Coordinates of C-alpha atoms in Angstrom, one line a residue:
Chain A
M1221 CA -40.6 -7.7 15.1
R1222 CA -42.0 -8.6 11.7
Y1223 CA -39.8 -7.6 8.7
S1224 CA -41.5 -5.8 5.8
G1225 CA -40.9 -3.0 3.3
W1226 CA -43.0 -0.7 5.5
R1227 CA -40.7 -1.5 8.5
V1228 CA -37.7 -0.5 6.4
I1229 CA -39.3 2.8 5.4
R1230 CA -40.3 3.4 9.0
E1231 CA -36.9 2.7 10.4
A1232 CA -35.3 4.8 7.6
L1233 CA -37.4 7.8 8.8
T1234 CA -36.7 7.3 12.5
G1235 CA -32.9 6.9 12.2
H1236 CA -33.0 3.1 12.3
K1237 CA -33.3 3.1 16.1
G1238 CA -36.0 0.5 16.2
W1239 CA -34.1 -2.6 15.1
T1240 CA -33.6 -5.2 17.8
P1241 CA -31.4 -8.3 17.8
A1242 CA -32.8 -11.1 15.6
W1243 CA -32.6 -13.6 18.5
R1244 CA -31.9 -13.6 22.3
D1245 CA -28.8 -14.8 23.9
P1246 CA -30.3 -16.8 26.8
E1247 CA -28.6 -18.6 29.7
P1248 CA -29.3 -22.3 29.5
Q1249 CA -32.1 -23.6 31.7
A1250 CA -31.7 -26.6 34.0
A1251 CA -33.8 -28.9 31.7
Y1252 CA -35.7 -28.9 28.5
D1253 CA -38.1 -31.2 26.8
I1254 CA -36.1 -31.4 23.6
L1255 CA -32.4 -30.5 23.1
V1256 CA -31.1 -30.1 19.6
V1257 CA -27.3 -30.5 19.5
G1258 CA -25.9 -28.4 16.7
G1259 CA -26.9 -24.9 15.8
G1260 CA -26.2 -25.3 12.1
G1261 CA -28.9 -25.1 9.4
H1262 CA -30.2 -28.5 10.1
G1263 CA -30.4 -28.1 13.8
L1264 CA -32.0 -24.6 13.6
A1265 CA -34.4 -25.9 11.1
T1266 CA -35.3 -28.8 13.3
A1267 CA -35.9 -26.5 16.3
Y1268 CA -38.0 -24.1 14.1
Y1269 CA -40.3 -26.8 12.7
L1270 CA -40.6 -28.5 16.2
A1271 CA -41.9 -25.3 17.6
K1272 CA -44.0 -24.2 14.5
E1273 CA -45.3 -27.3 12.9
F1274 CA -45.2 -29.9 15.7
G1275 CA -46.3 -27.6 18.6
Q1276 CA -43.4 -28.6 20.9
A1277 CA -42.3 -26.4 23.7
K1278 CA -39.2 -26.1 26.0
I1279 CA -36.8 -26.6 23.2
A1280 CA -33.1 -25.5 23.1
V1281 CA -30.4 -25.6 20.4
L1282 CA -26.8 -26.0 21.7
E1283 CA -24.1 -24.7 19.4
K1284 CA -20.4 -25.1 20.2
G1285 CA -19.4 -22.0 18.2
Y1286 CA -21.6 -19.2 16.9
I1287 CA -24.7 -19.4 14.6
G1288 CA -23.6 -19.5 10.9
G1289 CA -20.0 -20.5 11.7
G1290 CA -20.1 -24.0 10.6
N1291 CA -21.0 -25.7 7.3
V1292 CA -24.1 -23.6 6.9
G1293 CA -21.8 -20.7 6.2
R1294 CA -19.2 -22.7 4.4
N1295 CA -21.1 -24.3 1.5
T1296 CA -21.7 -23.2 -2.1
T1297 CA -25.3 -22.4 -1.6
I1298 CA -26.9 -24.6 -4.2
I1299 CA -30.4 -26.0 -4.1
R1300 CA -31.7 -28.8 -6.3
S1301 CA -33.7 -31.9 -6.3
N1302 CA -32.1 -33.8 -9.3
Y1303 CA -31.7 -37.3 -7.7
L1304 CA -32.3 -40.7 -9.1
L1305 CA -33.2 -43.2 -6.4
D1306 CA -36.6 -43.7 -4.8
G1307 CA -35.1 -43.3 -1.3
N1308 CA -33.7 -39.8 -2.1
Q1309 CA -35.7 -38.0 -4.8
P1310 CA -39.1 -37.6 -2.9
F1311 CA -37.0 -36.2 0.1
Y1312 CA -35.1 -33.7 -2.0
E1313 CA -38.2 -32.6 -3.8
F1314 CA -39.9 -32.0 -0.5
S1315 CA -37.0 -29.9 0.4
L1316 CA -37.1 -27.9 -2.8
K1317 CA -40.8 -27.2 -2.3
L1318 CA -40.0 -25.9 1.2
W1319 CA -37.3 -23.7 -0.1
E1320 CA -39.9 -22.2 -2.6
G1321 CA -42.1 -21.0 0.3
L1322 CA -39.4 -20.5 2.9
E1323 CA -38.9 -16.8 2.9
Q1324 CA -42.7 -16.1 3.4
D1325 CA -42.8 -18.8 6.0
F1326 CA -40.0 -17.5 8.3
N1327 CA -40.4 -13.8 7.3
Y1328 CA -36.7 -13.4 6.3
N1329 CA -35.0 -12.6 3.0
A1330 CA -33.0 -15.7 2.3
M1331 CA -32.5 -14.6 -1.4
V1332 CA -33.9 -17.9 -2.7
S1333 CA -33.1 -17.6 -6.5
Q1334 CA -34.3 -20.4 -8.7
R1335 CA -31.9 -19.6 -11.5
G1336 CA -31.6 -23.2 -12.9
I1337 CA -29.0 -25.9 -12.6
I1338 CA -27.5 -27.8 -15.4
N1339 CA -25.4 -31.0 -15.3
L1340 CA -23.2 -31.3 -18.4
F1341 CA -22.8 -34.6 -20.2
H1342 CA -20.1 -35.6 -22.7
T1343 CA -20.9 -39.0 -24.1
D1344 CA -24.0 -41.0 -25.3
A1345 CA -23.9 -43.2 -22.2
Q1346 CA -23.9 -40.2 -19.9
R1347 CA -26.8 -38.7 -21.9
D1348 CA -28.8 -41.9 -21.5
A1349 CA -28.0 -41.9 -17.7
Y1350 CA -29.2 -38.3 -17.5
T1351 CA -32.3 -39.0 -19.4
R1352 CA -33.1 -41.8 -17.0
R1353 CA -32.4 -39.4 -14.1
G1354 CA -34.6 -36.7 -15.6
N1355 CA -37.4 -39.2 -16.0
A1356 CA -37.1 -40.3 -12.4
M1357 CA -37.2 -36.7 -11.3
I1358 CA -40.4 -36.1 -13.3
L1359 CA -42.0 -39.3 -12.0
H1360 CA -41.5 -37.9 -8.5
G1361 CA -43.1 -34.6 -9.3
A1362 CA -40.0 -32.6 -10.0
D1363 CA -39.0 -30.8 -13.2
A1364 CA -36.3 -31.8 -15.5
E1365 CA -35.4 -31.0 -19.1
M1366 CA -32.8 -32.3 -21.5
L1367 CA -30.8 -29.6 -23.2
N1368 CA -28.8 -30.3 -26.4
R1369 CA -25.6 -28.8 -27.4
D1370 CA -27.0 -25.8 -29.0
Q1371 CA -29.3 -25.1 -26.1
V1372 CA -26.3 -25.2 -23.7
R1373 CA -24.4 -22.9 -26.1
A1374 CA -27.3 -20.5 -26.0
L1375 CA -27.0 -20.2 -22.2
Y1376 CA -23.2 -20.3 -21.8
P1377 CA -21.5 -19.5 -25.2
F1378 CA -18.1 -19.2 -23.6
L1379 CA -17.8 -22.9 -22.5
N1380 CA -15.1 -25.1 -24.1
F1381 CA -17.6 -27.2 -26.2
D1382 CA -14.9 -29.0 -28.2
N1383 CA -12.7 -30.1 -25.3
A1384 CA -10.8 -33.1 -26.7
R1385 CA -11.4 -35.3 -23.7
F1386 CA -14.9 -34.1 -22.6
P1387 CA -16.6 -32.4 -25.5
I1388 CA -20.0 -31.0 -24.2
K1389 CA -22.9 -32.8 -25.9
G1390 CA -25.7 -31.3 -23.8
A1391 CA -27.0 -31.1 -20.2
L1392 CA -29.7 -32.0 -17.8
M1393 CA -31.5 -28.9 -16.7
Q1394 CA -33.6 -28.4 -13.5
R1395 CA -35.0 -24.9 -13.8
R1396 CA -36.4 -24.9 -10.3
G1397 CA -32.8 -25.4 -8.9
G1398 CA -30.7 -22.5 -7.9
T1399 CA -28.9 -20.7 -5.1
V1400 CA -29.8 -19.4 -1.7
R1401 CA -28.0 -16.9 0.6
H1402 CA -26.7 -19.5 3.1
D1403 CA -26.1 -17.3 6.1
A1404 CA -29.6 -15.9 5.8
V1405 CA -31.0 -19.4 6.1
A1406 CA -29.2 -19.9 9.4
W1407 CA -30.3 -16.4 10.6
G1408 CA -33.9 -16.8 9.4
Y1409 CA -34.3 -20.1 11.0
A1410 CA -32.6 -18.9 14.2
R1411 CA -34.8 -15.9 14.3
G1412 CA -37.9 -17.9 13.6
A1413 CA -37.2 -20.5 16.2
D1414 CA -36.3 -17.8 18.8
Q1415 CA -39.6 -15.9 18.2
R1416 CA -41.3 -19.3 19.1
G1417 CA -39.6 -19.6 22.4
V1418 CA -36.6 -21.9 21.4
D1419 CA -33.5 -21.0 23.4
I1420 CA -30.4 -20.7 21.1
I1421 CA -27.4 -21.3 23.3
Q1422 CA -24.1 -20.5 21.6
N1423 CA -20.5 -21.2 22.8
C1424 CA -21.9 -24.4 24.4
E1425 CA -20.1 -27.6 23.3
V1426 CA -21.5 -31.0 24.3
T1427 CA -18.9 -32.9 26.2
G1428 CA -20.9 -35.9 27.2
I1429 CA -24.4 -37.6 26.8
R1430 CA -25.8 -39.0 30.0
T1431 CA -28.0 -42.0 30.0
E1432 CA -29.9 -44.0 32.7
H1433 CA -31.4 -47.5 32.2
G1434 CA -31.0 -47.1 28.4
R1435 CA -32.7 -43.7 28.4
V1436 CA -31.1 -40.4 27.8
T1437 CA -31.4 -37.9 30.6
G1438 CA -29.4 -34.9 29.3
V1439 CA -26.0 -33.7 28.1
D1440 CA -22.9 -32.4 29.8
T1441 CA -21.8 -29.2 28.2
T1442 CA -19.0 -26.6 28.6
R1443 CA -21.8 -24.5 30.4
G1444 CA -22.8 -27.3 32.7
F1445 CA -25.3 -30.2 32.7
I1446 CA -28.5 -29.7 30.8
G1447 CA -31.4 -32.2 31.3
A1448 CA -33.7 -33.3 28.5
K1449 CA -36.3 -35.8 27.7
K1450 CA -35.2 -36.1 24.1
V1451 CA -31.9 -35.2 22.5
G1452 CA -31.5 -34.8 18.7
V1453 CA -28.0 -34.7 17.3
A1454 CA -27.5 -32.7 14.1
V1455 CA -23.7 -31.9 14.0
A1456 CA -22.5 -32.9 10.5
G1457 CA -18.8 -33.3 10.4
S1458 CA -18.7 -33.9 14.2
S1459 CA -21.3 -36.6 14.2
S1460 CA -18.8 -39.4 15.1
K1461 CA -17.3 -37.3 18.0
V1462 CA -20.7 -36.5 19.6
M1463 CA -22.2 -39.9 19.1
A1464 CA -19.1 -41.5 20.6
H1465 CA -20.2 -39.8 23.9
A1466 CA -23.1 -42.3 23.8
G1467 CA -20.8 -45.2 22.9
M1468 CA -22.0 -45.4 19.3
R1469 CA -19.7 -45.9 16.2
L1470 CA -21.2 -44.5 13.0
P1471 CA -21.1 -45.7 9.4
M1472 CA -19.2 -42.4 8.6
E1473 CA -15.9 -40.8 8.0
S1474 CA -15.4 -37.1 8.3
H1475 CA -13.6 -35.6 5.2
V1476 CA -12.6 -32.1 4.2
L1477 CA -14.2 -30.3 1.1
Q1478 CA -12.9 -27.2 -0.2
A1479 CA -14.6 -24.3 -1.9
F1480 CA -13.5 -21.1 -3.6
V1481 CA -14.6 -17.6 -4.4
S1482 CA -13.1 -15.4 -7.1
E1483 CA -12.9 -11.6 -7.1
G1484 CA -16.2 -9.8 -8.1
L1485 CA -16.8 -10.0 -11.8
K1486 CA -19.5 -8.7 -14.1
P1487 CA -22.4 -11.0 -14.6
V1488 CA -21.4 -14.0 -16.7
I1489 CA -23.0 -17.1 -15.2
D1490 CA -26.7 -16.7 -14.4
G1491 CA -27.3 -20.3 -13.2
V1492 CA -25.5 -23.1 -11.7
M1493 CA -23.4 -25.5 -13.7
T1494 CA -21.8 -28.9 -12.7
Y1495 CA -19.1 -30.5 -14.7
G1496 CA -18.7 -33.9 -13.0
A1497 CA -16.3 -35.3 -15.5
G1498 CA -13.9 -32.4 -14.6
H1499 CA -14.6 -32.4 -10.9
F1500 CA -15.9 -28.8 -11.0
Y1501 CA -19.0 -26.9 -10.5
V1502 CA -19.6 -23.1 -10.4
S1503 CA -22.2 -20.4 -10.0
Q1504 CA -21.9 -16.7 -9.6
S1505 CA -23.0 -14.9 -6.5
D1506 CA -25.0 -11.6 -6.6
K1507 CA -21.9 -9.8 -5.6
G1508 CA -20.3 -11.1 -8.7
G1509 CA -17.8 -13.6 -7.3
L1510 CA -17.6 -17.0 -9.1
V1511 CA -18.4 -19.6 -6.3
F1512 CA -16.9 -22.9 -7.2
G1513 CA -15.6 -26.2 -6.0
G1514 CA -14.8 -29.8 -6.8
D1515 CA -14.2 -33.1 -5.0
I1516 CA -13.5 -33.8 -1.4
D1517 CA -9.8 -34.2 -0.6
G1518 CA -10.3 -37.8 0.1
Y1519 CA -8.7 -38.5 3.4
N1520 CA -10.1 -38.4 7.0
S1521 CA -9.9 -34.8 8.3
Y1522 CA -11.3 -32.5 10.9
A1523 CA -9.0 -29.6 9.9
Q1524 CA -11.5 -27.3 8.1
R1525 CA -8.8 -26.7 5.5
G1526 CA -7.6 -28.7 2.6
N1527 CA -4.4 -29.3 0.7
M1528 CA -2.9 -28.0 -2.6
P1529 CA -3.5 -31.0 -4.8
V1530 CA -7.2 -30.6 -4.8
V1531 CA -6.9 -26.8 -5.3
E1532 CA -4.9 -27.7 -8.5
D1533 CA -7.5 -30.3 -9.6
V1534 CA -10.3 -27.8 -9.2
A1535 CA -8.4 -25.1 -11.0
E1536 CA -7.7 -27.6 -13.9
G1537 CA -11.4 -28.5 -14.0
G1538 CA -12.3 -24.8 -14.3
M1539 CA -9.8 -24.1 -17.0
S1540 CA -10.9 -27.2 -19.1
L1541 CA -14.6 -26.1 -18.9
M1542 CA -14.3 -22.2 -19.2
P1543 CA -10.7 -21.2 -20.0
M1544 CA -11.4 -17.6 -19.4
I1545 CA -11.6 -18.4 -15.7
G1546 CA -7.8 -18.4 -15.8
R1547 CA -7.9 -14.6 -15.8
A1548 CA -10.0 -14.4 -12.6
R1549 CA -8.1 -14.1 -9.3
L1550 CA -9.1 -16.2 -6.3
L1551 CA -10.4 -14.1 -3.4
R1552 CA -11.0 -16.7 -0.8
M1553 CA -10.8 -20.5 -0.3
W1554 CA -11.9 -22.5 2.7
G1555 CA -12.7 -26.0 3.9
G1556 CA -15.6 -27.6 5.7
I1557 CA -15.9 -31.0 7.4
M1558 CA -18.3 -33.4 5.7
D1559 CA -20.0 -36.4 7.4
M1560 CA -19.3 -38.8 4.6
S1561 CA -21.6 -41.8 5.0
M1562 CA -20.8 -45.2 3.6
D1563 CA -23.3 -45.0 0.8
G1564 CA -23.3 -41.3 0.2
S1565 CA -26.8 -40.9 1.7
P1566 CA -28.0 -39.5 5.0
I1567 CA -29.4 -40.9 8.2
I1568 CA -32.4 -39.5 10.2
D1569 CA -33.2 -42.1 12.7
K1570 CA -33.7 -43.2 16.3
T1571 CA -30.7 -44.8 18.1
D1572 CA -30.8 -47.8 20.5
I1573 CA -30.8 -45.4 23.3
D1574 CA -34.4 -44.3 24.2
G1575 CA -34.7 -40.5 23.6
L1576 CA -31.5 -40.1 21.6
Y1577 CA -32.0 -39.3 17.9
F1578 CA -29.5 -38.8 15.1
N1579 CA -29.4 -36.7 11.9
G1580 CA -26.3 -36.9 9.8
G1581 CA -24.3 -38.4 7.0
W1582 CA -25.2 -35.5 4.6
C1583 CA -21.9 -35.9 2.9
Y1584 CA -21.4 -32.7 0.7
G1585 CA -25.1 -32.3 0.0
G1586 CA -26.4 -31.0 3.3
F1587 CA -27.3 -27.4 2.4
K1588 CA -30.0 -28.1 -0.1
A1589 CA -31.5 -30.6 2.3
T1590 CA -31.7 -28.1 5.2
P1591 CA -35.5 -27.4 5.2
A1592 CA -36.6 -31.1 4.7
S1593 CA -33.9 -32.3 7.0
G1594 CA -35.2 -30.1 9.7
W1595 CA -38.8 -31.0 9.0
C1596 CA -38.2 -34.7 9.0
F1597 CA -36.0 -34.7 12.1
A1598 CA -38.7 -32.5 13.8
H1599 CA -41.3 -35.1 12.8
L1600 CA -39.2 -38.0 14.2
L1601 CA -38.4 -36.1 17.4
A1602 CA -42.1 -35.2 17.9
T1603 CA -43.9 -38.3 16.8
D1604 CA -41.2 -41.1 17.0
Q1605 CA -42.2 -42.0 13.4
S1606 CA -40.1 -41.3 10.3
H1607 CA -41.5 -38.7 7.9
S1608 CA -42.9 -40.3 4.8
T1609 CA -40.1 -38.9 2.7
A1610 CA -37.4 -40.0 4.9
T1611 CA -38.3 -43.7 5.7
A1612 CA -35.2 -45.0 3.9
Y1613 CA -32.7 -42.9 6.0
R1614 CA -32.2 -45.6 8.6
F1615 CA -29.2 -46.9 10.5
D1616 CA -30.0 -50.5 9.7
R1617 CA -30.0 -50.1 5.9
F1618 CA -26.3 -51.3 5.9
R1619 CA -27.2 -54.4 7.8
K1620 CA -30.2 -55.1 5.6
G1621 CA -28.5 -54.4 2.3
L1622 CA -30.7 -51.4 1.5
M1623 CA -28.0 -48.9 0.7
I1624 CA -29.0 -45.7 -1.1
D1625 CA -25.9 -45.5 -3.3
E1626 CA -26.7 -42.7 -5.9
K1627 CA -23.3 -43.3 -7.6
G1628 CA -23.1 -47.1 -7.3
Q1629 CA -19.7 -46.9 -5.7
G1630 CA -20.0 -49.1 -2.8
A1631 CA -19.1 -48.7 0.9
Q1632 CA -16.2 -46.3 0.3
P1633 CA -16.8 -42.8 1.7
N1634 CA -14.1 -41.0 -0.2
L1635 CA -15.5 -42.1 -3.6
H1636 CA -19.0 -40.5 -3.0
Chain B
M1296 CA 1.1 -33.7 3.1
I1297 CA 4.4 -35.5 3.0
I1298 CA 4.4 -39.2 3.7
N1299 CA 7.8 -40.4 4.8
H1300 CA 7.9 -43.8 3.1
P1301 CA 10.0 -46.4 5.0
L1302 CA 11.8 -47.6 1.8
L1303 CA 11.6 -44.5 -0.5
G1304 CA 11.9 -41.6 1.8
P1305 CA 9.6 -38.6 1.8
R1306 CA 6.9 -38.7 -0.9
D1307 CA 4.1 -36.3 -1.8
A1308 CA 0.7 -37.6 -0.6
Q1309 CA -0.6 -37.0 -4.2
E1310 CA 1.3 -40.2 -5.3
F1311 CA -0.9 -42.2 -3.0
V1312 CA -4.4 -43.5 -3.0
Y1313 CA -6.3 -43.4 0.3
L1314 CA -8.3 -46.3 1.6
G1315 CA -9.3 -45.6 5.1
D1316 CA -9.0 -46.9 8.6
A1317 CA -6.1 -49.4 9.1
S1318 CA -8.6 -51.6 11.1
L1319 CA -9.4 -52.9 7.6
I1320 CA -6.3 -55.1 7.8
G1321 CA -8.2 -57.2 10.6
R1322 CA -10.7 -58.8 8.3
P1323 CA -13.1 -61.1 10.4
D1324 CA -13.2 -64.8 10.0
G1325 CA -16.4 -65.5 7.9
M1326 CA -16.7 -69.1 9.3
T1327 CA -17.2 -68.1 13.0
E1328 CA -20.4 -67.5 15.0
G1329 CA -21.6 -63.9 14.6
A1330 CA -19.7 -63.4 11.4
V1331 CA -22.6 -61.4 9.9
D1332 CA -22.4 -58.9 12.7
A1333 CA -18.6 -58.8 12.6
F1334 CA -18.6 -58.2 8.8
H1335 CA -21.4 -55.4 9.2
D1336 CA -19.1 -53.7 11.7
Y1337 CA -16.0 -54.3 9.7
L1338 CA -17.5 -53.0 6.4
Y1339 CA -19.5 -50.0 7.7
L1340 CA -18.6 -48.8 11.1
R1341 CA -15.6 -46.5 11.7
D1342 CA -14.1 -44.9 14.8
N1343 CA -13.4 -41.7 12.8
P1344 CA -11.4 -40.0 15.5
A1345 CA -10.5 -36.4 15.7
G1346 CA -6.7 -36.7 16.5
E1347 CA -4.3 -39.6 15.6
H1348 CA -5.7 -42.0 13.1
R1349 CA -4.1 -45.1 11.7
E1350 CA -4.9 -45.4 8.0
L1351 CA -4.2 -47.3 4.8
W1352 CA -2.5 -45.5 1.9
Y1353 CA -1.5 -47.2 -1.3
H1354 CA 1.6 -45.9 -3.2
E1355 CA 0.0 -46.2 -6.6
Q1356 CA 2.4 -43.8 -8.3
G1357 CA 5.4 -45.3 -6.8
D1358 CA 6.3 -48.9 -5.6
R1359 CA 2.7 -50.0 -5.2
S1360 CA 3.2 -50.8 -1.5
W1361 CA 0.5 -50.5 1.1
L1362 CA 1.4 -48.4 4.1
V1363 CA -0.1 -47.8 7.5
V1364 CA 0.2 -44.1 8.1
T1365 CA -0.5 -42.7 11.5
R1366 CA -1.7 -39.1 10.9
N1367 CA -3.4 -36.5 13.0
T1368 CA -6.7 -35.6 11.4
V1369 CA -6.9 -32.2 13.1
T1370 CA -3.4 -31.0 12.1
H1371 CA -2.7 -33.3 9.1
E1372 CA 0.6 -34.0 10.7
V1373 CA 2.0 -37.4 9.7
V1374 CA 3.3 -39.1 12.9
S1375 CA 4.7 -42.4 11.7
V1376 CA 4.7 -44.7 8.5
E1377 CA 4.9 -48.4 8.5
I1378 CA 4.7 -51.0 5.7
A1379 CA 1.3 -52.5 5.9
R1380 CA 2.6 -56.1 5.4
D1381 CA 4.8 -55.8 8.5
V1382 CA 1.8 -54.6 10.5
A1383 CA -0.4 -57.4 9.2
R1384 CA 2.3 -60.0 10.0
K1385 CA 2.6 -58.7 13.5
M1386 CA -1.1 -59.2 13.8
G1387 CA -0.6 -62.8 12.9
R1388 CA -1.5 -62.7 9.3
S1389 CA 0.5 -65.1 7.0
K1390 CA 0.9 -62.6 4.2

């Protein structure tokens, strides 16, 4: 069924009896050509582009829980392409371009809203660093703009501009950045993949990866063995667990990142704001809730919940940036498990086992990457070649000293 | 999380800085065959288990000791705490 305004009117006039489920709930078949492990944003996007752009058939997505229950439903919905390094920026700009055409492409309202993102700076040195970043973005075809103090004040007059420790001196603005309704991304990709014949199999956890003579033959799951010629793993925080079934150790630690939503408020923040110095970033959802977060908790965790010290740290950051946030009440808070890589950048690569491919290490930046991650992983699965924007995302970059370390902090996952 | 410090008793985890997997104590010998591979694995690869995990915590806001904390990464329960120096000596390190 194609969604459109006419469809809504027709259904309204006929008692909404014509709507059908957005995707099927099929039983797993005995074997597929390509299995995508992980039914999150990246896995679903991979299956969608495999079927749509790369003409592959007999594809299944295996999800241990339900669609939209993992990190794709736990993030703070921000999209942007404000990266500095050559290995990253072309990829994230590719992703932002895909976001811009996504809703028409998969015929689903994902509420892509390019409301602009600003990164605040507080010192001359930070201003210079952001100028450099902005120039790098422009050189790679993205948009960037430096705002001075008065321009930031015109946007957000309520900020604490004269904070003693971090006075606001200006900001780097990317107007094409913004937010997207995160669940709708999962649902849209799931529906689009399903319409093209992909089997989406929920409540199906992978418990083993079978290989024969160095070649993958399929996976054991809680719903039995499923054969496959190729297996692509895109399971975010569970990456180490799943790849351990194939005997691999990854350059990764799993960490918990918390996020928060306030009660619904009248419109006050129309864009996205990051305050790195204060470990705080914020936007406002269309329902009115302030959606905000800060740093990862900083220790290995698979718990999907964090601890109070980081809650306090985030609240302090919010108070120092916009003191009026102290009057808002918190509605919800939650945690998601991040696959923190050693240099803070992702991996989309083949493994030493024929037919086994890996996509992970997205740290806390996976949501904005969803379309390009899916596209590039589909490209790799279909053609055995890295997509031109993802050539740097290799396993061997650590061995070769080709780290993509945006923050320049070294091999220390809890600092990225 | 409360870390039961062997010398100071129960302390809030906020007083500590986290480093990571306690296997970092076992630094490879740079003079042996295959040292490049050993250092690659030592620096970059992690077991990253869901369950009990032995990890290094530094008591920065306290007595500045390094501890090996065995903690469950699924429940955040701290199972046992040792002084990292004792662990390293048991592994044959001189200090």
